[in-house]
Amino acid sequence: MHTVRIQDRPFSYGTESDSFAAAAGPAGAVVTFLGRVRDDGGRLSVMEIEHYPGMTERAVTAILDEAVTRWDLTAGLVIHRHGRIAPGEAIMMVATAARHRAEAFAAAEFLMDYLKSRAPFWKKEFGPDGAEWVAARDADEQALDRW
Amino acid sequence: MHTVRIQDRPFSYGTESDSFAAAAGPAGAVVTFLGRVRDDGGRLSVMEIEHYPGMTERAVTAILDEAVTRWDLTAGLVIHRHGRIAPGEAIMMVATAARHRAEAFAAAEFLMDYLKSRAPFWKKEFGPDGAEWVAARDADEQALDRW
Amino acid sequence: MIDVLYFAWVRERIGLPKERITTSAVTVADLVAELVAREERYAAAFADTRAVRVALDQELADFSSPIAGVREVAFFPPMTGG
Amino acid sequence: MIDVLYFAWVRERIGLPKERITTSAVTVADLVAELVAREERYAAAFADTRAVRVALDQELADFSSPIAGVREVAFFPPMTGG
């Protein structure tokens, strides 16, 4: 059960988490991560996420396959939205299931680190002061070194 | 929003995850962990979890308070069951919400490591070959050293 | 008068979850020595004290901890929650 | 004939998401040099190539990579997903 979904429509964290856990079989440990648009005290009115159709699915699938193999996951899930997303709304989630918690946690963090810097998504923030592309952080690139 | 629930009744991972995320306010990152009884190929018919009423709530609350302070969480949740639990069923979950993912992940792993070795729960496994108390693993005790 | 609680296999070996006792023990170790001297089932439970943890008034403590003023002592194996 | 795609601020600076061009470039760097020589908007997009990433047929590549046989080249800023 390795699933990648790139979509513009919203998703329900709870519903997806439950479906994932149910489909993950007898795994003892399930980790889910939810990334949301922060409000930042009204500085942000909406976020727009551009992506590279075709490459996105391919890149995310490759990252998920790598995680599944490295940590022997019984299941893995990535959902990532594109398009316009309001503050407080979900941007993306990952879920991992493994026999033990250490593997499930490591795989989820690996997925997040790679999705941040190796999946072709670009965030643009729209606020009262205009629009700006989110800059990649050095820390995000450096986070890959630990894997 | 720091919540500790020690209960014998089942809980819904999805429903709890959604409620947690909704109550966590503008946090960008939410991590949830679900611990379940593994099936182990029929070796286990049921698990029974004993706990120390009074001390359990106190110990788990202290662990959660520590995590909230250390990683500046906007919300934290621990639900842990006791009593009889069937294979595949949820034993416990933790949830953390923070501004950035690194804090949410670290706090969730910290919670798990401390709950494993410092919260007064004891697991007993019942199978076709009889009943046995689960032994504490050295690795679980050593896991605390990293914090 | 002090309440002494037992959990998991410590409880099973001693055969009861809780008892109220009168003791002149100064430390947890003294209390354990008193119990062990009582009956074989206590000796069995405390045969290897490295495998037994203690809490005083619901806070983890050591076998060298004093028990003056303590109302509740609990003995149990290493915890296995999560 | 090769499809060239642009994303995020690279797309905005060049002013279009995609174009089909004929090139004699051997490497990605050669292709960028050809584009930069064309018009100011390309020069603006590729002013700092350390800030631009490239994919060949939807796989990340380097500016030194050869483009022989490639059907689709994409240029974009460092990715910011997740």
GROMACS .gro file of C-alpha atoms in nm:
model
  458
    1MET     CA    1   0.000   0.000   0.000
    2HIS     CA    2   0.223   0.281  -0.126
    3THR     CA    3   0.015   0.574  -0.236
    4VAL     CA    4   0.102   0.910  -0.390
    5ARG     CA    5  -0.168   1.169  -0.454
    6ILE     CA    6  -0.100   1.510  -0.604
    7GLN     CA    7  -0.424   1.707  -0.603
    8ASP     CA    8  -0.569   2.057  -0.586
    9ARG     CA    9  -0.869   1.967  -0.374
   10PRO     CA   10  -0.856   1.963   0.009
   11PHE     CA   11  -0.827   1.639   0.203
   12SER     CA   12  -0.927   1.532   0.554
   13TYR     CA   13  -0.631   1.450   0.779
   14GLY     CA   14  -0.842   1.235   1.009
   15THR     CA   15  -1.013   1.037   0.736
   16GLU     CA   16  -0.687   0.978   0.551
   17SER     CA   17  -0.508   0.879   0.873
   18ASP     CA   18  -0.777   0.624   0.958
   19SER     CA   19  -0.785   0.477   0.607
   20PHE     CA   20  -0.409   0.456   0.606
   21ALA     CA   21  -0.391   0.282   0.944
   22ALA     CA   22  -0.663   0.037   0.840
   23ALA     CA   23  -0.482  -0.048   0.516
   24ALA     CA   24  -0.139  -0.070   0.679
   25GLY     CA   25  -0.207  -0.418   0.809
   26PRO     CA   26  -0.049  -0.548   1.128
   27ALA     CA   27   0.211  -0.270   1.166
   28GLY     CA   28   0.263  -0.178   1.530
   29ALA     CA   29   0.363   0.181   1.460
   30VAL     CA   30   0.197   0.445   1.244
   31VAL     CA   31   0.331   0.799   1.209
   32THR     CA   32   0.142   1.074   1.030
   33PHE     CA   33   0.255   1.427   0.956
   34LEU     CA   34   0.033   1.716   0.855
   35GLY     CA   35   0.176   2.033   0.702
   36ARG     CA   36  -0.050   2.339   0.705
   37VAL     CA   37  -0.038   2.696   0.587
   38ARG     CA   38   0.057   2.908   0.888
   39ASP     CA   39  -0.141   3.218   0.959
   40ASP     CA   40   0.153   3.437   1.065
   41GLY     CA   41  -0.077   3.691   1.221
   42GLY     CA   42  -0.260   3.802   0.908
   43ARG     CA   43   0.060   3.858   0.705
   44LEU     CA   44  -0.056   3.589   0.465
   45SER     CA   45  -0.391   3.591   0.285
   46VAL     CA   46  -0.337   3.290   0.061
   47MET     CA   47  -0.065   3.054  -0.053
   48GLU     CA   48  -0.037   2.930  -0.409
   49ILE     CA   49   0.157   2.616  -0.487
   50GLU     CA   50   0.287   2.560  -0.838
   51HIS     CA   51   0.412   2.218  -0.941
   52TYR     CA   52   0.551   2.033  -1.240
   53PRO     CA   53   0.282   1.788  -1.354
   54GLY     CA   54   0.435   1.457  -1.452
   55MET     CA   55   0.765   1.511  -1.278
   56THR     CA   56   0.592   1.569  -0.946
   57GLU     CA   57   0.431   1.225  -0.938
   58ARG     CA   58   0.752   1.066  -1.058
   59ALA     CA   59   0.975   1.242  -0.802
   60VAL     CA   60   0.740   1.185  -0.508
   61THR     CA   61   0.694   0.818  -0.598
   62ALA     CA   62   1.072   0.771  -0.615
   63ILE     CA   63   1.113   0.933  -0.271
   64LEU     CA   64   0.838   0.715  -0.122
   65ASP     CA   65   0.981   0.397  -0.279
   66GLU     CA   66   1.319   0.480  -0.127
   67ALA     CA   67   1.164   0.526   0.219
   68VAL     CA   68   0.963   0.204   0.195
   69THR     CA   69   1.273   0.005   0.105
   70ARG     CA   70   1.509   0.165   0.354
   71TRP     CA   71   1.282   0.124   0.657
   72ASP     CA   72   1.088  -0.183   0.547
   73LEU     CA   73   0.757   0.000   0.572
   74THR     CA   74   0.435  -0.198   0.551
   75ALA     CA   75   0.271   0.112   0.402
   76GLY     CA   76   0.355   0.466   0.299
   77LEU     CA   77   0.143   0.759   0.187
   78VAL     CA   78   0.209   1.106   0.049
   79ILE     CA   79  -0.068   1.353  -0.034
   80HIS     CA   80   0.041   1.696  -0.159
   81ARG     CA   81  -0.184   1.975  -0.278
   82HIS     CA   82  -0.119   2.240  -0.539
   83GLY     CA   83  -0.312   2.555  -0.629
   84ARG     CA   84  -0.451   2.810  -0.384
   85ILE     CA   85  -0.457   2.722  -0.015
   86ALA     CA   86  -0.587   2.942   0.266
   87PRO     CA   87  -0.416   2.991   0.606
   88GLY     CA   88  -0.490   2.703   0.841
   89GLU     CA   89  -0.564   2.464   0.556
   90ALA     CA   90  -0.372   2.144   0.495
   91ILE     CA   91  -0.094   2.157   0.236
   92MET     CA   92   0.024   1.800   0.256
   93MET     CA   93   0.054   1.491   0.469
   94VAL     CA   94   0.275   1.185   0.489
   95ALA     CA   95   0.204   0.860   0.670
   96THR     CA   96   0.430   0.565   0.743
   97ALA     CA   97   0.365   0.228   0.900
   98ALA     CA   98   0.631  -0.007   1.031
   99ARG     CA   99   0.681  -0.279   1.285
  100HIS     CA  100   0.855  -0.050   1.532
  101ARG     CA  101   0.830   0.320   1.605
  102ALA     CA  102   1.191   0.413   1.526
  103GLU     CA  103   1.148   0.304   1.162
  104ALA     CA  104   0.813   0.478   1.121
  105PHE     CA  105   0.949   0.806   1.262
  106ALA     CA  106   1.271   0.798   1.061
  107ALA     CA  107   1.088   0.724   0.737
  108ALA     CA  108   0.839   1.007   0.795
  109GLU     CA  109   1.118   1.257   0.862
  110PHE     CA  110   1.310   1.134   0.558
  111LEU     CA  111   0.999   1.181   0.344
  112MET     CA  112   0.949   1.533   0.471
  113ASP     CA  113   1.312   1.631   0.419
  114TYR     CA  114   1.314   1.502   0.063
  115LEU     CA  115   0.974   1.640  -0.029
  116LYS     CA  116   1.090   1.984   0.089
  117SER     CA  117   1.394   1.994  -0.139
  118ARG     CA  118   1.354   1.734  -0.412
  119ALA     CA  119   0.990   1.738  -0.518
  120PRO     CA  120   0.903   2.005  -0.778
  121PHE     CA  121   0.671   2.229  -0.579
  122TRP     CA  122   0.707   2.604  -0.537
  123LYS     CA  123   0.519   2.812  -0.284
  124LYS     CA  124   0.413   3.171  -0.340
  125GLU     CA  125   0.269   3.374  -0.055
  126PHE     CA  126   0.011   3.646  -0.115
  127GLY     CA  127  -0.041   3.907   0.156
  128PRO     CA  128  -0.146   4.267   0.204
  129ASP     CA  129   0.206   4.373   0.104
  130GLY     CA  130   0.208   4.181  -0.224
  131ALA     CA  131   0.321   3.840  -0.339
  132GLU     CA  132   0.651   3.664  -0.284
  133TRP     CA  133   0.800   3.328  -0.373
  134VAL     CA  134   0.906   3.134  -0.064
  135ALA     CA  135   1.285   3.104  -0.062
  136ALA     CA  136   1.445   2.765  -0.010
  137ARG     CA  137   1.619   2.747   0.327
  138ASP     CA  138   1.978   2.628   0.359
  139ALA     CA  139   1.863   2.427   0.661
  140ASP     CA  140   1.626   2.229   0.437
  141GLU     CA  141   1.907   2.139   0.199
  142GLN     CA  142   2.137   2.050   0.488
  143ALA     CA  143   1.867   1.829   0.641
  144LEU     CA  144   1.928   1.583   0.357
  145ASP     CA  145   2.283   1.517   0.475
  146ARG     CA  146   2.166   1.309   0.767
  147TRP     CA  147   2.017   1.035   0.550
  148MET     CA  148  -0.434   2.251   2.465
  149HIS     CA  149  -0.238   1.985   2.650
  150THR     CA  150  -0.445   1.677   2.702
  151VAL     CA  151  -0.379   1.345   2.876
  152ARG     CA  152  -0.636   1.069   2.866
  153ILE     CA  153  -0.588   0.731   3.033
  154GLN     CA  154  -0.884   0.512   2.944
  155ASP     CA  155  -0.993   0.153   2.892
  156ARG     CA  156  -1.227   0.223   2.602
  157PRO     CA  157  -1.109   0.230   2.239
  158PHE     CA  158  -1.050   0.558   2.056
  159SER     CA  159  -1.057   0.660   1.691
  160TYR     CA  160  -0.717   0.766   1.556
  161GLY     CA  161  -0.870   0.968   1.273
  162THR     CA  162  -1.125   1.150   1.487
  163GLU     CA  163  -0.868   1.231   1.754
  164SER     CA  164  -0.615   1.346   1.493
  165ASP     CA  165  -0.867   1.582   1.334
  166SER     CA  166  -0.984   1.725   1.667
  167PHE     CA  167  -0.625   1.773   1.773
  168ALA     CA  168  -0.526   1.952   1.452
  169ALA     CA  169  -0.833   2.175   1.474
  170ALA     CA  170  -0.758   2.270   1.834
  171ALA     CA  171  -0.385   2.319   1.772
  172GLY     CA  172  -0.440   2.661   1.623
  173PRO     CA  173  -0.208   2.805   1.362
  174ALA     CA  174   0.072   2.550   1.401
  175GLY     CA  175   0.230   2.464   1.067
  176ALA     CA  176   0.333   2.112   1.166
  177VAL     CA  177   0.133   1.834   1.330
  178VAL     CA  178   0.278   1.489   1.404
  179THR     CA  179   0.068   1.200   1.527
  180PHE     CA  180   0.181   0.856   1.633
  181LEU     CA  181  -0.039   0.550   1.670
  182GLY     CA  182   0.078   0.244   1.861
  183ARG     CA  183  -0.114  -0.077   1.799
  184VAL     CA  184  -0.109  -0.435   1.919
  185ARG     CA  185   0.081  -0.635   1.658
  186ASP     CA  186  -0.066  -0.957   1.539
  187ASP     CA  187   0.263  -1.153   1.522
  188GLY     CA  188   0.106  -1.423   1.310
  189GLY     CA  189  -0.148  -1.549   1.561
  190ARG     CA  190   0.104  -1.585   1.844
  191LEU     CA  191  -0.093  -1.328   2.040
  192SER     CA  192  -0.464  -1.356   2.120
  193VAL     CA  193  -0.498  -1.054   2.347
  194MET     CA  194  -0.287  -0.802   2.532
  195GLU     CA  195  -0.367  -0.679   2.879
  196ILE     CA  196  -0.228  -0.352   3.004
  197GLU     CA  197  -0.204  -0.290   3.376
  198HIS     CA  198  -0.139   0.058   3.507
  199TYR     CA  199  -0.104   0.251   3.831
  200PRO     CA  200  -0.410   0.475   3.863
  201GLY     CA  201  -0.317   0.815   3.994
  202MET     CA  202   0.053   0.784   3.922
  203THR     CA  203  -0.016   0.720   3.554
  204GLU     CA  204  -0.194   1.051   3.498
  205ARG     CA  205   0.069   1.232   3.701
  206ALA     CA  206   0.366   1.076   3.521
  207VAL     CA  207   0.220   1.117   3.170
  208THR     CA  208   0.124   1.479   3.241
  209ALA     CA  209   0.477   1.554   3.361
  210ILE     CA  210   0.624   1.399   3.044
  211LEU     CA  211   0.386   1.597   2.823
  212ASP     CA  212   0.455   1.923   3.009
  213GLU     CA  213   0.827   1.868   2.959
  214ALA     CA  214   0.779   1.814   2.584
  215VAL     CA  215   0.555   2.121   2.548
  216THR     CA  216   0.813   2.342   2.719
  217ARG     CA  217   1.120   2.202   2.546
  218TRP     CA  218   0.984   2.229   2.193
  219ASP     CA  219   0.745   2.520   2.241
  220LEU     CA  220   0.449   2.312   2.127
  221THR     CA  221   0.119   2.485   2.054
  222ALA     CA  222  -0.056   2.163   2.154
  223GLY     CA  223   0.022   1.815   2.280
  224LEU     CA  224  -0.190   1.505   2.333
  225VAL     CA  225  -0.140   1.163   2.488
  226ILE     CA  226  -0.410   0.895   2.493
  227HIS     CA  227  -0.315   0.559   2.646
  228ARG     CA  228  -0.543   0.265   2.701
  229HIS     CA  229  -0.535   0.002   2.972
  230GLY     CA  230  -0.721  -0.326   3.008
  231ARG     CA  231  -0.768  -0.589   2.738
  232ILE     CA  232  -0.676  -0.497   2.381
  233ALA     CA  233  -0.705  -0.724   2.076
  234PRO     CA  234  -0.443  -0.757   1.798
  235GLY     CA  235  -0.472  -0.472   1.549
  236GLU     CA  236  -0.640  -0.242   1.800
  237ALA     CA  237  -0.495   0.090   1.908
  238ILE     CA  238  -0.299   0.095   2.235
  239MET     CA  239  -0.209   0.461   2.243
  240MET     CA  240  -0.142   0.773   2.045
  241VAL     CA  241   0.051   1.093   2.084
  242ALA     CA  242   0.010   1.415   1.887
  243THR     CA  243   0.226   1.726   1.878
  244ALA     CA  244   0.182   2.060   1.704
  245ALA     CA  245   0.456   2.316   1.650
  246ARG     CA  246   0.555   2.594   1.417
  247HIS     CA  247   0.808   2.381   1.232
  248ARG     CA  248   0.830   2.011   1.157
  249ALA     CA  249   1.160   1.944   1.336
  250GLU     CA  250   1.011   2.044   1.672
  251ALA     CA  251   0.690   1.846   1.620
  252PHE     CA  252   0.885   1.530   1.526
  253ALA     CA  253   1.138   1.561   1.809
  254ALA     CA  254   0.865   1.617   2.068
  255ALA     CA  255   0.664   1.317   1.945
  256GLU     CA  256   0.969   1.088   1.961
  257PHE     CA  257   1.059   1.222   2.305
  258LEU     CA  258   0.705   1.151   2.426
  259MET     CA  259   0.719   0.796   2.292
  260ASP     CA  260   1.060   0.725   2.445
  261TYR     CA  261   0.953   0.851   2.786
  262LEU     CA  262   0.611   0.687   2.781
  263LYS     CA  263   0.781   0.354   2.704
  264SER     CA  264   1.008   0.362   3.007
  265ARG     CA  265   0.875   0.616   3.256
  266ALA     CA  266   0.497   0.584   3.256
  267PRO     CA  267   0.361   0.310   3.484
  268PHE     CA  268   0.210   0.071   3.231
  269TRP     CA  269   0.285  -0.301   3.205
  270LYS     CA  270   0.191  -0.519   2.911
  271LYS     CA  271   0.099  -0.884   2.939
  272GLU     CA  272   0.057  -1.096   2.628
  273PHE     CA  273  -0.187  -1.385   2.616
  274GLY     CA  274  -0.140  -1.646   2.345
  275PRO     CA  275  -0.203  -2.012   2.271
  276ASP     CA  276   0.114  -2.095   2.469
  277GLY     CA  277   0.011  -1.906   2.780
  278ALA     CA  278   0.061  -1.560   2.920
  279GLU     CA  279   0.379  -1.358   2.956
  280TRP     CA  280   0.473  -1.012   3.081
  281VAL     CA  281   0.645  -0.810   2.813
  282ALA     CA  282   1.007  -0.752   2.915
  283ALA     CA  283   1.149  -0.401   2.906
  284ARG     CA  284   1.409  -0.367   2.630
  285ASP     CA  285   1.753  -0.223   2.698
  286ALA     CA  286   1.712  -0.027   2.373
  287ASP     CA  287   1.410   0.151   2.520
  288GLU     CA  288   1.605   0.260   2.826
  289GLN     CA  289   1.899   0.368   2.611
  290ALA     CA  290   1.667   0.570   2.387
  291LEU     CA  291   1.627   0.817   2.674
  292ASP     CA  292   1.996   0.909   2.658
  293ARG     CA  293   1.950   1.113   2.345
  294TRP     CA  294   1.725   1.371   2.509
  295MET     CA  295   0.111   0.294   5.864
  296ILE     CA  296   0.206   0.289   5.500
  297ASP     CA  297   0.024   0.161   5.190
  298VAL     CA  298   0.235  -0.077   4.984
  299LEU     CA  299   0.122  -0.142   4.625
  300TYR     CA  300   0.241  -0.410   4.385
  301PHE     CA  301   0.201  -0.422   4.008
  302ALA     CA  302   0.245  -0.668   3.722
  303TRP     CA  303   0.459  -0.974   3.806
  304VAL     CA  304   0.557  -0.829   4.144
  305ARG     CA  305   0.186  -0.830   4.231
  306GLU     CA  306   0.144  -1.183   4.096
  307ARG     CA  307   0.437  -1.322   4.293
  308ILE     CA  308   0.330  -1.160   4.618
  309GLY     CA  309  -0.031  -1.249   4.549
  310LEU     CA  310  -0.197  -0.922   4.634
  311PRO     CA  311  -0.221  -0.573   4.484
  312LYS     CA  312  -0.204  -0.371   4.801
  313GLU     CA  313  -0.153  -0.396   5.175
  314ARG     CA  314  -0.123  -0.159   5.465
  315ILE     CA  315   0.171  -0.226   5.693
  316THR     CA  316   0.344  -0.086   5.996
  317THR     CA  317   0.717  -0.055   5.952
  318SER     CA  318   1.017   0.094   6.122
  319ALA     CA  319   1.215   0.098   5.795
  320VAL     CA  320   1.415   0.411   5.723
  321THR     CA  321   1.476   0.352   5.352
  322VAL     CA  322   1.306   0.162   5.073
  323ALA     CA  323   1.584  -0.098   5.098
  324ASP     CA  324   1.505  -0.148   5.469
  325LEU     CA  325   1.138  -0.197   5.384
  326VAL     CA  326   1.224  -0.454   5.118
  327ALA     CA  327   1.445  -0.640   5.369
  328GLU     CA  328   1.155  -0.648   5.616
  329LEU     CA  329   0.918  -0.785   5.351
  330VAL     CA  330   1.167  -1.045   5.224
  331ALA     CA  331   1.215  -1.172   5.581
  332ARG     CA  332   0.840  -1.222   5.618
  333GLU     CA  333   0.753  -1.491   5.365
  334GLU     CA  334   0.888  -1.680   5.066
  335ARG     CA  335   0.655  -1.504   4.820
  336TYR     CA  336   0.814  -1.169   4.906
  337ALA     CA  337   1.161  -1.318   4.869
  338ALA     CA  338   1.056  -1.443   4.523
  339ALA     CA  339   0.929  -1.100   4.420
  340PHE     CA  340   1.244  -0.923   4.537
  341ALA     CA  341   1.494  -1.193   4.436
  342ASP     CA  342   1.653  -0.957   4.185
  343THR     CA  343   1.598  -0.598   4.297
  344ARG     CA  344   1.767  -0.469   3.981
  345ALA     CA  345   1.448  -0.584   3.806
  346VAL     CA  346   1.220  -0.395   4.046
  347ARG     CA  347   1.135  -0.023   4.039
  348VAL     CA  348   0.992   0.177   4.326
  349ALA     CA  349   0.771   0.485   4.350
  350LEU     CA  350   0.713   0.692   4.665
  351ASP     CA  351   0.383   0.879   4.672
  352GLN     CA  352   0.359   0.819   4.295
  353GLU     CA  353   0.702   0.956   4.206
  354LEU     CA  354   0.984   0.730   4.088
  355ALA     CA  355   1.248   0.687   4.359
  356ASP     CA  356   1.550   0.473   4.451
  357PHE     CA  357   1.596   0.188   4.693
  358SER     CA  358   1.815   0.421   4.898
  359SER     CA  359   1.539   0.682   4.928
  360PRO     CA  360   1.410   0.753   5.282
  361ILE     CA  361   1.043   0.673   5.342
  362ALA     CA  362   0.977   0.906   5.634
  363GLY     CA  363   0.643   1.081   5.575
  364VAL     CA  364   0.562   0.870   5.271
  365ARG     CA  365   0.203   0.741   5.255
  366GLU     CA  366   0.225   0.515   4.951
  367VAL     CA  367   0.508   0.292   4.831
  368ALA     CA  368   0.474   0.099   4.505
  369PHE     CA  369   0.689  -0.181   4.366
  370PHE     CA  370   0.678  -0.290   4.002
  371PRO     CA  371   0.888  -0.418   3.710
  372PRO     CA  372   1.044  -0.183   3.454
  373MET     CA  373   0.762  -0.013   3.269
  374THR     CA  374   0.652  -0.125   2.923
  375GLY     CA  375   0.399   0.131   2.806
  376GLY     CA  376   0.373   0.308   2.471
  377MET     CA  377   1.325   2.030  -3.135
  378ILE     CA  378   1.314   2.036  -2.759
  379ASP     CA  379   1.045   2.145  -2.512
  380VAL     CA  380   1.170   2.396  -2.256
  381LEU     CA  381   0.960   2.448  -1.944
  382TYR     CA  382   0.987   2.722  -1.682
  383PHE     CA  383   0.842   2.726  -1.331
  384ALA     CA  384   0.787   2.975  -1.048
  385TRP     CA  385   0.991   3.297  -1.074
  386VAL     CA  386   1.191   3.161  -1.368
  387ARG     CA  387   0.861   3.135  -1.556
  388GLU     CA  388   0.755   3.482  -1.441
  389ARG     CA  389   1.080   3.645  -1.550
  390ILE     CA  390   1.080   3.479  -1.890
  391GLY     CA  391   0.709   3.542  -1.926
  392LEU     CA  392   0.597   3.204  -2.050
  393PRO     CA  393   0.558   2.852  -1.907
  394LYS     CA  394   0.680   2.655  -2.206
  395GLU     CA  395   0.829   2.689  -2.551
  396ARG     CA  396   0.955   2.458  -2.821
  397ILE     CA  397   1.295   2.549  -2.957
  398THR     CA  398   1.555   2.426  -3.201
  399THR     CA  399   1.902   2.420  -3.053
  400SER     CA  400   2.249   2.295  -3.131
  401ALA     CA  401   2.349   2.304  -2.764
  402VAL     CA  402   2.544   2.004  -2.634
  403THR     CA  403   2.494   2.063  -2.263
  404VAL     CA  404   2.240   2.238  -2.043
  405ALA     CA  405   2.492   2.519  -1.992
  406ASP     CA  406   2.516   2.565  -2.371
  407LEU     CA  407   2.138   2.587  -2.393
  408VAL     CA  408   2.127   2.847  -2.116
  409ALA     CA  409   2.395   3.051  -2.298
  410GLU     CA  410   2.186   3.041  -2.615
  411LEU     CA  411   1.876   3.157  -2.429
  412VAL     CA  412   2.058   3.433  -2.242
  413ALA     CA  413   2.194   3.566  -2.570
  414ARG     CA  414   1.842   3.592  -2.710
  415GLU     CA  415   1.668   3.849  -2.495
  416GLU     CA  416   1.700   4.045  -2.174
  417ARG     CA  417   1.422   3.849  -1.999
  418TYR     CA  418   1.623   3.525  -2.034
  419ALA     CA  419   1.932   3.702  -1.905
  420ALA     CA  420   1.727   3.816  -1.604
  421ALA     CA  421   1.602   3.463  -1.535
  422PHE     CA  422   1.950   3.309  -1.558
  423ALA     CA  423   2.141   3.597  -1.394
  424ASP     CA  424   2.242   3.367  -1.107
  425THR     CA  425   2.246   3.008  -1.225
  426ARG     CA  426   2.329   2.886  -0.872
  427ALA     CA  427   1.968   2.979  -0.795
  428VAL     CA  428   1.830   2.776  -1.085
  429ARG     CA  429   1.775   2.399  -1.099
  430VAL     CA  430   1.732   2.191  -1.413
  431ALA     CA  431   1.549   1.868  -1.494
  432LEU     CA  432   1.598   1.661  -1.810
  433ASP     CA  433   1.298   1.451  -1.904
  434GLN     CA  434   1.166   1.505  -1.551
  435GLU     CA  435   1.480   1.391  -1.368
  436LEU     CA  436   1.701   1.636  -1.179
  437ALA     CA  437   2.026   1.703  -1.368
  438ASP     CA  438   2.324   1.939  -1.374
  439PHE     CA  439   2.414   2.230  -1.599
  440SER     CA  440   2.699   2.016  -1.730
  441SER     CA  441   2.463   1.734  -1.834
  442PRO     CA  442   2.441   1.659  -2.210
  443ILE     CA  443   2.102   1.712  -2.368
  444ALA     CA  444   2.135   1.479  -2.667
  445GLY     CA  445   1.813   1.277  -2.700
  446VAL     CA  446   1.635   1.478  -2.430
  447ARG     CA  447   1.278   1.580  -2.516
  448GLU     CA  448   1.197   1.804  -2.222
  449VAL     CA  449   1.419   2.046  -2.030
  450ALA     CA  450   1.279   2.233  -1.729
  451PHE     CA  451   1.427   2.525  -1.536
  452PHE     CA  452   1.306   2.630  -1.193
  453PRO     CA  453   1.416   2.771  -0.855
  454PRO     CA  454   1.513   2.546  -0.562
  455MET     CA  455   1.203   2.353  -0.463
  456THR     CA  456   0.994   2.453  -0.162
  457GLY     CA  457   0.737   2.178  -0.119
  458GLY     CA  458   0.632   1.996   0.195
   0.00000   0.00000   0.00000
